[in-house]
Coordinates of C-alpha atoms in Angstrom, one line a residue:
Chain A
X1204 CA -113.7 6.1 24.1
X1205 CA -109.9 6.5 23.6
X1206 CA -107.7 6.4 26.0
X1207 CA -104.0 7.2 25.8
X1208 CA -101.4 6.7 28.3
X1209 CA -97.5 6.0 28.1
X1210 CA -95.1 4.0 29.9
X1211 CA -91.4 5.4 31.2
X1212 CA -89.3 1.8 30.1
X1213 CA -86.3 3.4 31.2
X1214 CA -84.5 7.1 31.5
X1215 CA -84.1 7.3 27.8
X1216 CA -87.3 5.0 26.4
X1217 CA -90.8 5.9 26.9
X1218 CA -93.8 3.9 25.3
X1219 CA -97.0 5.6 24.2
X1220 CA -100.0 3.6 23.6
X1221 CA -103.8 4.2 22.4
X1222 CA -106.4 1.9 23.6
X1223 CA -109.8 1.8 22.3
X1224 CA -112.0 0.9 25.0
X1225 CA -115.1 0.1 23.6
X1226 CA -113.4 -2.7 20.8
X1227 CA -110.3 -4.0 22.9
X1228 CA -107.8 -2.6 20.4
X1229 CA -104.3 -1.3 21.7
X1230 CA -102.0 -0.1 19.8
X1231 CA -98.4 1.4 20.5
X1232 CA -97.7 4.1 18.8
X1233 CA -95.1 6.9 18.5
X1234 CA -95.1 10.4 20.4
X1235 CA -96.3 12.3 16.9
X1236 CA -99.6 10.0 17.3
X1237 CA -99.7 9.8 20.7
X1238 CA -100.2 13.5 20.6
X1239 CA -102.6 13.1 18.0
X1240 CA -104.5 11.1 19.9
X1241 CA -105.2 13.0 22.4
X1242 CA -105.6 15.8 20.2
X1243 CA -108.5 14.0 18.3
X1244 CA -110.0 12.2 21.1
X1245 CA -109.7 12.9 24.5
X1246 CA -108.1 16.7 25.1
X1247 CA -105.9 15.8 28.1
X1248 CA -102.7 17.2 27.1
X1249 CA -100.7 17.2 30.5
X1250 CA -97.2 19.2 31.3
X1251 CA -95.6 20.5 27.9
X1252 CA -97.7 18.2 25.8
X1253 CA -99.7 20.9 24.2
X1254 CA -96.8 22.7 23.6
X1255 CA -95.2 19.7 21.5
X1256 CA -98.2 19.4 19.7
X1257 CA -98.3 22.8 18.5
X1258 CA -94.7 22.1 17.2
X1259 CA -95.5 19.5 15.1
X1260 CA -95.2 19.5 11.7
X1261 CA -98.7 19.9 9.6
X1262 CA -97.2 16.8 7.2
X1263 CA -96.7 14.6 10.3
X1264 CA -99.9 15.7 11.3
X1265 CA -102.1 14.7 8.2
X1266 CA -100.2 11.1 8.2
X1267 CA -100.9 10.4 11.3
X1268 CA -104.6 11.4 10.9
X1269 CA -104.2 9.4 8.0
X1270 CA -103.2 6.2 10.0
X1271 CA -106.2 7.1 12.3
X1272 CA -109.0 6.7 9.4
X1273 CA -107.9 3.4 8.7
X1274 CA -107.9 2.6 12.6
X1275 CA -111.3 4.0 12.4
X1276 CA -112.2 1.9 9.3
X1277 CA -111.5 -1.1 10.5
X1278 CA -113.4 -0.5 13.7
X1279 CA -110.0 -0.2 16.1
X1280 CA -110.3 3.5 17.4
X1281 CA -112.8 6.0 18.4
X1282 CA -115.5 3.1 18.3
X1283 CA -119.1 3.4 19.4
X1284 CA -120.3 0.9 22.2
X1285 CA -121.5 -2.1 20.7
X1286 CA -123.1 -3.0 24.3
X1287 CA -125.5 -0.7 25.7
X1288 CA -127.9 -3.0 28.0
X1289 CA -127.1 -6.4 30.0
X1290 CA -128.4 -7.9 32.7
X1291 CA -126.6 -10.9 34.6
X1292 CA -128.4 -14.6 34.2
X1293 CA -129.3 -15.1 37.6
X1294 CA -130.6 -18.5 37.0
X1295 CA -127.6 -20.3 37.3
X1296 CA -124.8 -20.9 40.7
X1297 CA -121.0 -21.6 39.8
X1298 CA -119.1 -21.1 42.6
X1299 CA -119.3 -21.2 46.5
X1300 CA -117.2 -19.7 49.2
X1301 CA -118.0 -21.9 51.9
X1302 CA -116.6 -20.7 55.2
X1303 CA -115.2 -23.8 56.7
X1304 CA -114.7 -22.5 60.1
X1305 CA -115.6 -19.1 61.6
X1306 CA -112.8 -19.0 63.8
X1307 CA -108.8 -18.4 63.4
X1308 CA -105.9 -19.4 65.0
X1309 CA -104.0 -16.3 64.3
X1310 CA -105.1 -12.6 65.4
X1311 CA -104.3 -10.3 62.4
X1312 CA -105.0 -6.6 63.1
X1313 CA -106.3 -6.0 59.6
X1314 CA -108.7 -8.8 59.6
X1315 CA -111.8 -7.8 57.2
X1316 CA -113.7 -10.9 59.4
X1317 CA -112.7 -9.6 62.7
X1318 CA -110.4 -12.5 63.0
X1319 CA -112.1 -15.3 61.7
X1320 CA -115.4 -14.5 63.0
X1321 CA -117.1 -11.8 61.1
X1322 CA -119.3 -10.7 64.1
X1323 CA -120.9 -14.4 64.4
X1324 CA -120.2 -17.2 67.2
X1325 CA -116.9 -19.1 66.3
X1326 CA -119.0 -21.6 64.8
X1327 CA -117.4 -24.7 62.6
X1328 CA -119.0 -26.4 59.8
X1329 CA -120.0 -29.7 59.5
X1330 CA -120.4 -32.2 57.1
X1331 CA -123.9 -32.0 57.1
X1332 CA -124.2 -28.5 55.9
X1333 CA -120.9 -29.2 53.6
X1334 CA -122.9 -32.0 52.2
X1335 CA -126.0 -30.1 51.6
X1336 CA -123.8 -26.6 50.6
X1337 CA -122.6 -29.3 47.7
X1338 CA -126.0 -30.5 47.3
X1339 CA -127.5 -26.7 46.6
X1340 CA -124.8 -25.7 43.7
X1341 CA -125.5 -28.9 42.1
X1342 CA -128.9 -28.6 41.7
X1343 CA -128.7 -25.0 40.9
X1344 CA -125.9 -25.2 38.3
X1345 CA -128.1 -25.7 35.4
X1346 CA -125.8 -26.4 32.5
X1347 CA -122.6 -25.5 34.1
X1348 CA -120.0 -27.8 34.2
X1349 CA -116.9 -26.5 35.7
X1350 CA -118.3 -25.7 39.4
X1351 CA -115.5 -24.2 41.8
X1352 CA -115.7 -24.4 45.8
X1353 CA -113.6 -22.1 47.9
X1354 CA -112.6 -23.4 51.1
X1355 CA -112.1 -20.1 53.3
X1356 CA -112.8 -19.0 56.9
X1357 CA -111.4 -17.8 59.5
X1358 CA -108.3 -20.9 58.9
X1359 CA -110.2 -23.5 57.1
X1360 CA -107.1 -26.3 57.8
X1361 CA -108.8 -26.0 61.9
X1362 CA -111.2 -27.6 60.5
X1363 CA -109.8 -29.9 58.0
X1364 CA -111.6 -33.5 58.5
X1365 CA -114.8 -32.0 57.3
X1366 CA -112.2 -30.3 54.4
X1367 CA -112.0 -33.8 53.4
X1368 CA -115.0 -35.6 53.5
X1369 CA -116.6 -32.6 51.1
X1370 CA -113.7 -32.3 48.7
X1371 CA -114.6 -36.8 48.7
X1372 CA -118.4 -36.0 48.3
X1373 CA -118.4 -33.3 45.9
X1374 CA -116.2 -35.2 43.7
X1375 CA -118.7 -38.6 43.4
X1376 CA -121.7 -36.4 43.6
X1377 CA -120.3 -34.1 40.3
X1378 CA -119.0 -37.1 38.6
X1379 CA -123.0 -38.6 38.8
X1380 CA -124.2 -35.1 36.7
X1381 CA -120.8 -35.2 34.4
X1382 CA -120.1 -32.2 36.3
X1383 CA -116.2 -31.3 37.9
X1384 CA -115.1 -29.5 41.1
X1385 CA -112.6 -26.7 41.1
X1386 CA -111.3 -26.7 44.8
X1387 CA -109.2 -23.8 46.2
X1388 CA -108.2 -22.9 49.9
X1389 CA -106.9 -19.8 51.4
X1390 CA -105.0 -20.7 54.0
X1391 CA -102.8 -18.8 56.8
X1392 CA -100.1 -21.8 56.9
X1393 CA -100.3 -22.4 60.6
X1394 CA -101.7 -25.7 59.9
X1395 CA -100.3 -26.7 57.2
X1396 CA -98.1 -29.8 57.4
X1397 CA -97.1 -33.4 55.9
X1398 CA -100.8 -34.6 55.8
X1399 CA -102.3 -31.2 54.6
X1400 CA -99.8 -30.1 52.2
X1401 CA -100.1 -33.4 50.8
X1402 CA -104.1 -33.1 50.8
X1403 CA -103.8 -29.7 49.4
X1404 CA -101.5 -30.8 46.3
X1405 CA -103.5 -33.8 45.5
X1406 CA -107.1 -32.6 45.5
X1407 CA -106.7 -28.2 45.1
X1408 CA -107.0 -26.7 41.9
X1409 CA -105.6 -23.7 43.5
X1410 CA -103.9 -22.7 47.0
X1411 CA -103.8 -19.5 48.1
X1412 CA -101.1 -18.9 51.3
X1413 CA -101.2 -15.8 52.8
X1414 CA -98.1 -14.3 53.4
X1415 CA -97.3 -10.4 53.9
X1416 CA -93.9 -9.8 52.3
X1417 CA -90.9 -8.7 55.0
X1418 CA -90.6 -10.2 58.3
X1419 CA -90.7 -6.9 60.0
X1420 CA -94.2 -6.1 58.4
X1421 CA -95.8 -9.5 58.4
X1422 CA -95.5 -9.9 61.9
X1423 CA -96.4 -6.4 62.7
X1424 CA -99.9 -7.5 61.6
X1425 CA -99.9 -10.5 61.6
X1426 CA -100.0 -12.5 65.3
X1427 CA -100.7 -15.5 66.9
X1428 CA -103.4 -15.4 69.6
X1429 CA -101.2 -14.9 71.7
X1430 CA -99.1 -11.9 70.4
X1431 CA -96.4 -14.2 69.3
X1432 CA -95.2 -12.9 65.5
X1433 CA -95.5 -15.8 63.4
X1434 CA -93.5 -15.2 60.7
X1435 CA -90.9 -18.1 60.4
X1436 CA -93.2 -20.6 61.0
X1437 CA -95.6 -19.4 58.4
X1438 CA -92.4 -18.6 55.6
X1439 CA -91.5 -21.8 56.1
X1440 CA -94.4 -24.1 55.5
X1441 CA -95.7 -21.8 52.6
X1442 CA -92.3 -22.6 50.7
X1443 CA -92.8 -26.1 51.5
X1444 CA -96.5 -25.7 49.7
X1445 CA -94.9 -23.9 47.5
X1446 CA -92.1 -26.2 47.1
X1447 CA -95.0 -29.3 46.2
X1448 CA -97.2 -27.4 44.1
X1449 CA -94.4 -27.3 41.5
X1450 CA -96.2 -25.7 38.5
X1451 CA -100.0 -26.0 39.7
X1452 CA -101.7 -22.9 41.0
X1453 CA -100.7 -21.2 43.7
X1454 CA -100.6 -17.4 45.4
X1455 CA -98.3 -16.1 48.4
X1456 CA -101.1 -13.4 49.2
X1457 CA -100.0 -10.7 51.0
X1458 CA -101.8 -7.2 52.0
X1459 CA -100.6 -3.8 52.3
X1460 CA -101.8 -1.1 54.6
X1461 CA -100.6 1.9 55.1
X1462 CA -97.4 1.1 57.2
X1463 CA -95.7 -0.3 54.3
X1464 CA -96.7 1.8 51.4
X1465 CA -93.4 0.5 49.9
X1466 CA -95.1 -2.4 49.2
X1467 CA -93.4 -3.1 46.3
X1468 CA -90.3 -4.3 48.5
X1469 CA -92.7 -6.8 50.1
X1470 CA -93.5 -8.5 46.7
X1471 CA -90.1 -8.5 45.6
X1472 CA -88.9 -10.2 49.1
X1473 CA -91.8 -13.1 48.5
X1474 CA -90.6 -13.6 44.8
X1475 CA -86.4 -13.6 46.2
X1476 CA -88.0 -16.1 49.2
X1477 CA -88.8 -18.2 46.0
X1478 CA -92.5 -17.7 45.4
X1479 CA -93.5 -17.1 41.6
X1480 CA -97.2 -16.6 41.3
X1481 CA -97.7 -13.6 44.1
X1482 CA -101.0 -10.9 45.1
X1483 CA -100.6 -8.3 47.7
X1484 CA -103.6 -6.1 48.0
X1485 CA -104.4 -3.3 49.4
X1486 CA -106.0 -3.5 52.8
X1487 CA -109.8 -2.5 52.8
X1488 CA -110.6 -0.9 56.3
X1489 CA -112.6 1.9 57.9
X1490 CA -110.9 5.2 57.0
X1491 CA -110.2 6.1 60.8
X1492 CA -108.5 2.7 61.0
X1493 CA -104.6 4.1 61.4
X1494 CA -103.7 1.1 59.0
X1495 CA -106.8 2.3 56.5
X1496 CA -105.3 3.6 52.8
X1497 CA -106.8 7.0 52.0
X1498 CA -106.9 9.4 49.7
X1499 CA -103.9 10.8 51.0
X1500 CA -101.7 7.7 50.4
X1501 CA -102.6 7.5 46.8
X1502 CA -99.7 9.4 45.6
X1503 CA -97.1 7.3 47.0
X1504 CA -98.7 4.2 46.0
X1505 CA -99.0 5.1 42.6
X1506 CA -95.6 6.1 42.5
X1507 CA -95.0 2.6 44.2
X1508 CA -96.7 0.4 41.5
X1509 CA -95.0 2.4 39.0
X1510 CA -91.3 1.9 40.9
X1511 CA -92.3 -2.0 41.2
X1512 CA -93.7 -2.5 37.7
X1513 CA -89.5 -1.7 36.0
X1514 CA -88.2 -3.9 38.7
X1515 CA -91.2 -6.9 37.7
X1516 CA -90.2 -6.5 33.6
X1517 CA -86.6 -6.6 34.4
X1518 CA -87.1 -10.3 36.7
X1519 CA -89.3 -11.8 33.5
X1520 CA -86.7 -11.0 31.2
X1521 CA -83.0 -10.9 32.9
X1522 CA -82.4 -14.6 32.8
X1523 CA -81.8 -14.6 36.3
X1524 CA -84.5 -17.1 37.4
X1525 CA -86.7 -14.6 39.1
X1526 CA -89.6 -14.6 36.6
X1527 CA -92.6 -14.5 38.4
X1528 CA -96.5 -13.4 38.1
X1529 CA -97.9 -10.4 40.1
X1530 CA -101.9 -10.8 40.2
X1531 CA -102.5 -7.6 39.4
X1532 CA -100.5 -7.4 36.5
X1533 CA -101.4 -10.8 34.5
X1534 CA -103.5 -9.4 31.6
X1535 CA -103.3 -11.9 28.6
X1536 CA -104.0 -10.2 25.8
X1537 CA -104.3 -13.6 23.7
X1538 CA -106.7 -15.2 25.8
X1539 CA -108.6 -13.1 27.8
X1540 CA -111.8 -12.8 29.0
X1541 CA -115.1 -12.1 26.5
X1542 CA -117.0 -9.7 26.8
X1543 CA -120.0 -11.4 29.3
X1544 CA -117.2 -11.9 31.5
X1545 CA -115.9 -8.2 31.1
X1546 CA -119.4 -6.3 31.8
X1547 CA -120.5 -9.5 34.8
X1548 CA -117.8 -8.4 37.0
X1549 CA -117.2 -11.0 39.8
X1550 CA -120.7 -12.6 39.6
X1551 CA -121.3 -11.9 43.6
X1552 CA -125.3 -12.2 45.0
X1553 CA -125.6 -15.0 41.1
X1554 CA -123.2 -16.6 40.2
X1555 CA -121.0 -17.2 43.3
X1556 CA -122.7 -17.0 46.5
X1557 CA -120.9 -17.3 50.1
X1558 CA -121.9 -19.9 52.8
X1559 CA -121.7 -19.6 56.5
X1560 CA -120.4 -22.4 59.0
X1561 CA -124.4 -23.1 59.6
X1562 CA -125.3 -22.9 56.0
X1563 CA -126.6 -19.4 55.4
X1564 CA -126.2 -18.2 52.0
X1565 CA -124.9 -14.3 51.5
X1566 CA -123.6 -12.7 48.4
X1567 CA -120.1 -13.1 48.9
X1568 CA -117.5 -13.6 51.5
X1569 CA -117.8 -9.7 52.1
X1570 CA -121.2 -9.8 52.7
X1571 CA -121.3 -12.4 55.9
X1572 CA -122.2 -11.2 59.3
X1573 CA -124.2 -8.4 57.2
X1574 CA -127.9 -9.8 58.1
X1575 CA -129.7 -8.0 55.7
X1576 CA -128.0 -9.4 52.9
X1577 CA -128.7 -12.9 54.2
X1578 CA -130.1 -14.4 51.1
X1579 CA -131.2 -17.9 52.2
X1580 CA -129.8 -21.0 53.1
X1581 CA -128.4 -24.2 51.9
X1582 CA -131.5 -26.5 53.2
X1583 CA -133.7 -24.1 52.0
X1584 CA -132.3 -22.3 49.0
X1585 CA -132.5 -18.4 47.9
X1586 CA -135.7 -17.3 49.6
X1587 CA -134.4 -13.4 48.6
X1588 CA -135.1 -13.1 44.8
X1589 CA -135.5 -9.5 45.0
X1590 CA -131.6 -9.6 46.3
X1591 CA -130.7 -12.4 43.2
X1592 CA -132.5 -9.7 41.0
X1593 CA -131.0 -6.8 42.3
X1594 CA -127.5 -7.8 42.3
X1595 CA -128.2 -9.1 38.9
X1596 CA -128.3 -6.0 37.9
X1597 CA -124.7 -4.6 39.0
X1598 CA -122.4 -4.2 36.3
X1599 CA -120.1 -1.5 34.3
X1600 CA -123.1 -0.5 31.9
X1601 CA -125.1 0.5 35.0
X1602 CA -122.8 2.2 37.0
X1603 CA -122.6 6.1 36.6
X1604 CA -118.7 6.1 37.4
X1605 CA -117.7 3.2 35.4
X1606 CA -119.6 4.4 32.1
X1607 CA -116.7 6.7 31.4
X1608 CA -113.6 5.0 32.7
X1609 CA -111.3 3.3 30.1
X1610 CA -110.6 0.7 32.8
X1611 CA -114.3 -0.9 32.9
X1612 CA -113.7 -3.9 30.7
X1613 CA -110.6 -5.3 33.2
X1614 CA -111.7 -4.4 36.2
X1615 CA -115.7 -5.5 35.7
X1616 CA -116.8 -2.5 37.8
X1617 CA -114.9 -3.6 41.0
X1618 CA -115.5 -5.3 44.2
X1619 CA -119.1 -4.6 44.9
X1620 CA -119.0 -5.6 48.5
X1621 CA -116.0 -2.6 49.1
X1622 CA -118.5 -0.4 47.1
X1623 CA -121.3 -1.2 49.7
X1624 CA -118.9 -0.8 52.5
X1625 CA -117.3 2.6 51.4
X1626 CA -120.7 4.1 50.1
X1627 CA -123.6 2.2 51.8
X1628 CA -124.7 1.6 47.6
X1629 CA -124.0 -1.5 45.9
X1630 CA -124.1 0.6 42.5
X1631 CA -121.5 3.1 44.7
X1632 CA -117.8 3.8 43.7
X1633 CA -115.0 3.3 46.3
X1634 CA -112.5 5.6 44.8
X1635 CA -109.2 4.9 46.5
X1636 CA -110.0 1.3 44.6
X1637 CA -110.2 2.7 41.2
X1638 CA -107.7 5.0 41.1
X1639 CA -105.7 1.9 41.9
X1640 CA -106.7 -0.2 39.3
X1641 CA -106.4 2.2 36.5
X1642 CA -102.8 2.9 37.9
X1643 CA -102.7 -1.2 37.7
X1644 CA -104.3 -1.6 34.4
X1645 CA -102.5 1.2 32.6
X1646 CA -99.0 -0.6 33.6
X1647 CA -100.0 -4.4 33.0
X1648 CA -101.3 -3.2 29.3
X1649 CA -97.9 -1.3 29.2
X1650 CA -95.5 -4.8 30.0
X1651 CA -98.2 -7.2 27.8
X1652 CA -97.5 -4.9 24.9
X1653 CA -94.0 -4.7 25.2
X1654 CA -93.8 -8.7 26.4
X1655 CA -95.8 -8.9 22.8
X1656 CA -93.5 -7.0 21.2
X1657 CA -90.8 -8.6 21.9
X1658 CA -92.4 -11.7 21.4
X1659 CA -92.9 -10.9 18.1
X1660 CA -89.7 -9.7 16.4
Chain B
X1230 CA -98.2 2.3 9.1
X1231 CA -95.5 4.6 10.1
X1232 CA -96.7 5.8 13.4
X1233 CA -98.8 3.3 14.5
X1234 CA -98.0 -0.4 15.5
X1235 CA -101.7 -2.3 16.5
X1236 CA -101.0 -4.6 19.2
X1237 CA -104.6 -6.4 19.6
X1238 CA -107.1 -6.0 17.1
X1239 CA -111.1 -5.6 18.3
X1240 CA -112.2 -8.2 20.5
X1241 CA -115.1 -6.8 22.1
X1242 CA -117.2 -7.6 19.7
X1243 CA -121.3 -8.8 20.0
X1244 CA -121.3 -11.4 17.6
X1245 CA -118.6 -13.8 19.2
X1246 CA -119.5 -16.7 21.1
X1247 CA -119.3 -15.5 24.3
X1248 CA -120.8 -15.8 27.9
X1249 CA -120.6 -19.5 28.4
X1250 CA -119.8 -18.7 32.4
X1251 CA -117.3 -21.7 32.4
X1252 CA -114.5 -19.5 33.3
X1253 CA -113.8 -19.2 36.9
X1254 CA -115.6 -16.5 39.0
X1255 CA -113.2 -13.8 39.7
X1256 CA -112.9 -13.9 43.4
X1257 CA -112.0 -17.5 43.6
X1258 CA -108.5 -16.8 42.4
X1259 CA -106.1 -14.9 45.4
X1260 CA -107.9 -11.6 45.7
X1261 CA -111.1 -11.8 47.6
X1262 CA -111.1 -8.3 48.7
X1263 CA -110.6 -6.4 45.2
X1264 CA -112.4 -7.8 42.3
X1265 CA -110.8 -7.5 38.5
X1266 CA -111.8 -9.7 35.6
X1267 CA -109.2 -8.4 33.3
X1268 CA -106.7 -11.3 34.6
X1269 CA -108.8 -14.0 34.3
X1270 CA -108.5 -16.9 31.6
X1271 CA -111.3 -17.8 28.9
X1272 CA -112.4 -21.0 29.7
X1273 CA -112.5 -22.3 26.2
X1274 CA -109.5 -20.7 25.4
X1275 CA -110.3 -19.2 22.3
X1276 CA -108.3 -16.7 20.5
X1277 CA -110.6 -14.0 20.6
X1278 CA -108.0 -11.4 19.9
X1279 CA -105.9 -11.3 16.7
X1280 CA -102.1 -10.2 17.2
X1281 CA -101.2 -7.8 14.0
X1282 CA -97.2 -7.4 13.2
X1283 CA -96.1 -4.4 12.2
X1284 CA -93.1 -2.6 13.0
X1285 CA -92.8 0.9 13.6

């Protein structure tokens, strides 16, 4: 499969590029080839593109055809699939998301766990199911070495003693197998002060501080309890994370709905607050939900990513000490992923599993406060092979709508959870997500190429 | 080539070492509500992809 797209650098510069989605290969190319391409390959000529190509001259045409067999020789365009079949290795547990707490100190109207709670009591884990939670991915991490727990909720900082005493017993209980812990938290900030930013730094290999963008849409979404915007208070103590993290991990993670479709402005405002490594996603609600994103809204927000994506190339490369990193658009060419990786796809219901406050184990995060997807629990481990199996087999190869989408080896087939919620199939295609991503992908290829370019003369 | 600059070679290729799941899973990084693996990092950091230079 070819795929060619272009990117509009400026009013007078326009990039064309061909990528060959079944090896990897991208090339730029000029608009002779570009029209060649899509001549050849894939037939979408769009606006006056047919028209050009007719124009072109028959000698231009020939050497550029000519440039093609050589692609093709070497096995960098128009390649057949070297991966037909695969099947996830269920045998083996990586990563938990262990739900801390199943309650929130804040009341945010967007809340995919109905504010901390996901439908279940308010119910707080305790060291005992931690312990055992710890217990389960080491015994069920085979050869593994690099395990990674997630400390989410609801706010896991309300309950951060028992934070502590598992990040203290993971670490002794890994070091015994030769293993190592990868901790993250997501966090709201409320909570976060001297003792817990201080925590945080020391023992996270990642924080994640969740933080909408502009005041005015933050804390129309995002309340206390109360009512009370919180805005101030959360800016402030996620730029004093920020502040101590220095050059270890770290998001500001926002979300968009469909109040600020300008969300662009929001990403902008966290990077000019000072933050450098920034997500905003797009909300994921119920289309009758007035904040919901719908078809209707993909226009604009395609139009926004491409707005956003000049001003994000112009802060990496102006010198004016705004470089940063948006999520979304941090493809490394060099080191990417391999292909396992590429056709697993997030690893949800095998590799990384989700556990409640009282130690039941569901696929992912997304997944909690669904029953039926209940898969065991951490006393008595995955009772629900048929689920392990099943969601075993989720991946790009099996999926009628990724089969023939160029974005399948970045995106992994997408958030299967949002898929389940959008179609009622696991295998089902949420389609306000993928025309998303391939907006995303399209762009990030777009500014690595040229960041690669200009790396390299 | 004249019209043609490769960026990145083939690197989805079979017979590479690949699939050692040490990378981290996807949703552990700052999304948790929309899945991509095209950002993540190869554990063992190996240049899988080779960077041609050719100009225009």
């Amino acid at each position: 499969m070819v795929h060619t797209f272009k990117y509009d650098y400026d009013d007078t510069t326009t990039y064309y590029f061909i990528y060959d989605v079944e090896s990897g290969s991208i090339s730029s190319v000029d608009y002779i080839a570009y029209l060649c391409a899509k001549k050849n390959y894939n037939n979408d000529f769009v606006g006056t593109e047919d028209a050009d190509y007719k124009q072109l001259a028959q000698k231009d045409i020939e050497e550029v055809n000519g440039e093609f067999a050589e692609l093709e020789e070497e096995g960098n365009l128009n390649t057949e699939a070297l991966i037909t079949t695969f099947k996830k290795d269920t045998r083996w547990v990586k990563a938990l998301c262990l739900h801390i707490c199943h309650d929130c100190n804040l009341r945010c109207i967007y809340c995919f766990a109905k504010d901390g709670s996901y439908n279940t009591p308010r119910d707080y884990m305790t060291l005992e199911v931690g312990k055992k939670s710890i217990d389960f991915i080491l015994a069920n991490s085979g050869p593994r070495t690099n395990l990674e727990v997630d400390f989410f909720g609801g706010e896991p900082l309300m309950n951060f003693q028992v934070v502590k005493d598992i990040v203290a017993y993971a670490k002794i209980e890994a070091e015994k197998l030769g293993k190592k812990f990868l901790f993250t938290m997501t966090t709201n900030c409320v909570l976060l002060n001297k003792d817990t930013r201080e925590f945080l730094e020391e023992e996270m290999d990642n924080v994640v501080l969740s933080i909408d963008g502009r005041a005015k849409v933050h804390n129309a979404v995002r309340k206390t309890i109360s009512g009370v915007p919180c805005y101030d208070l959360i800016k402030n103590n996620a730029l004093e994370m920020r502040k101590l993290r220095g050059d270890k991990r770290y998001y500001a993670r926002g979300t968009f709905t469909a109040n600020n479709l300008d969300f662009g402005k929001d990403i902008l405002e966290l990077n000019d607050m000072g933050f450098d490594q920034i997500s905003i996603e797009p909300v994921v609600l119920p289309a009758e939900d007035p904040l919901a994103i719908t078809e209707e809204h993909l226009p604009k927000i395609l139009v926004e990513y491409d707005k956003f994506a000049k001003e994000y190339l112009k802060r990496r490369h102006d010198g004016s000490g705004r470089w940063f990193n948006f999520f979304h658009f941090m493809i490394d060419l060099d080191h990417g992923p391999c292909v396992t990786k590429r056709l697993t796809g997030c690893g949800c219901g095998t590799e990384y599993l989700a556990v409640t406050p009282v130690g039941d184990i569901y696929p992912c995060h997304q997944f909690v406060g669904k029953e039926e997807f209940k898969m065991g629990t951490v006393f008595d481990g995955i009772e629900r092979e048929d689920m392990r199996e099943q969601f075993s087999n989720i991946n790009v190869l099996n999926k009628k709508h990724c089969k023939e989408c160029f974005a399948k080896f970045y995106c992994g087939g997408g958030c299967t959870a949002n898929a389940y919620n959008f179609t009622n199939d696991l295998n089902g295609q949420y389609k306000i997500a993928c025309e998303m991503t391939k907006k995303r992908l399209e762009l990030s290829l777009a500014i690595a190429c040229i960041e690669k370019m200009r790396e390299n003369y | 080539m004249k019209h043609i600059n490769k960026i990145i070679e083939k690197n989805l290729t079979k017979d590479h070492a690949t699939g050692c799941g040490e990378c981290q899973s996807s949703c552990q990084s700052a999304c948790k509500t929309s899945c991509t693996v095209g950002n993540q990092a190869c554990k063992k950091e190996e240049k899988i992809n080779v960077i041609i230079k050719k100009s225009i």
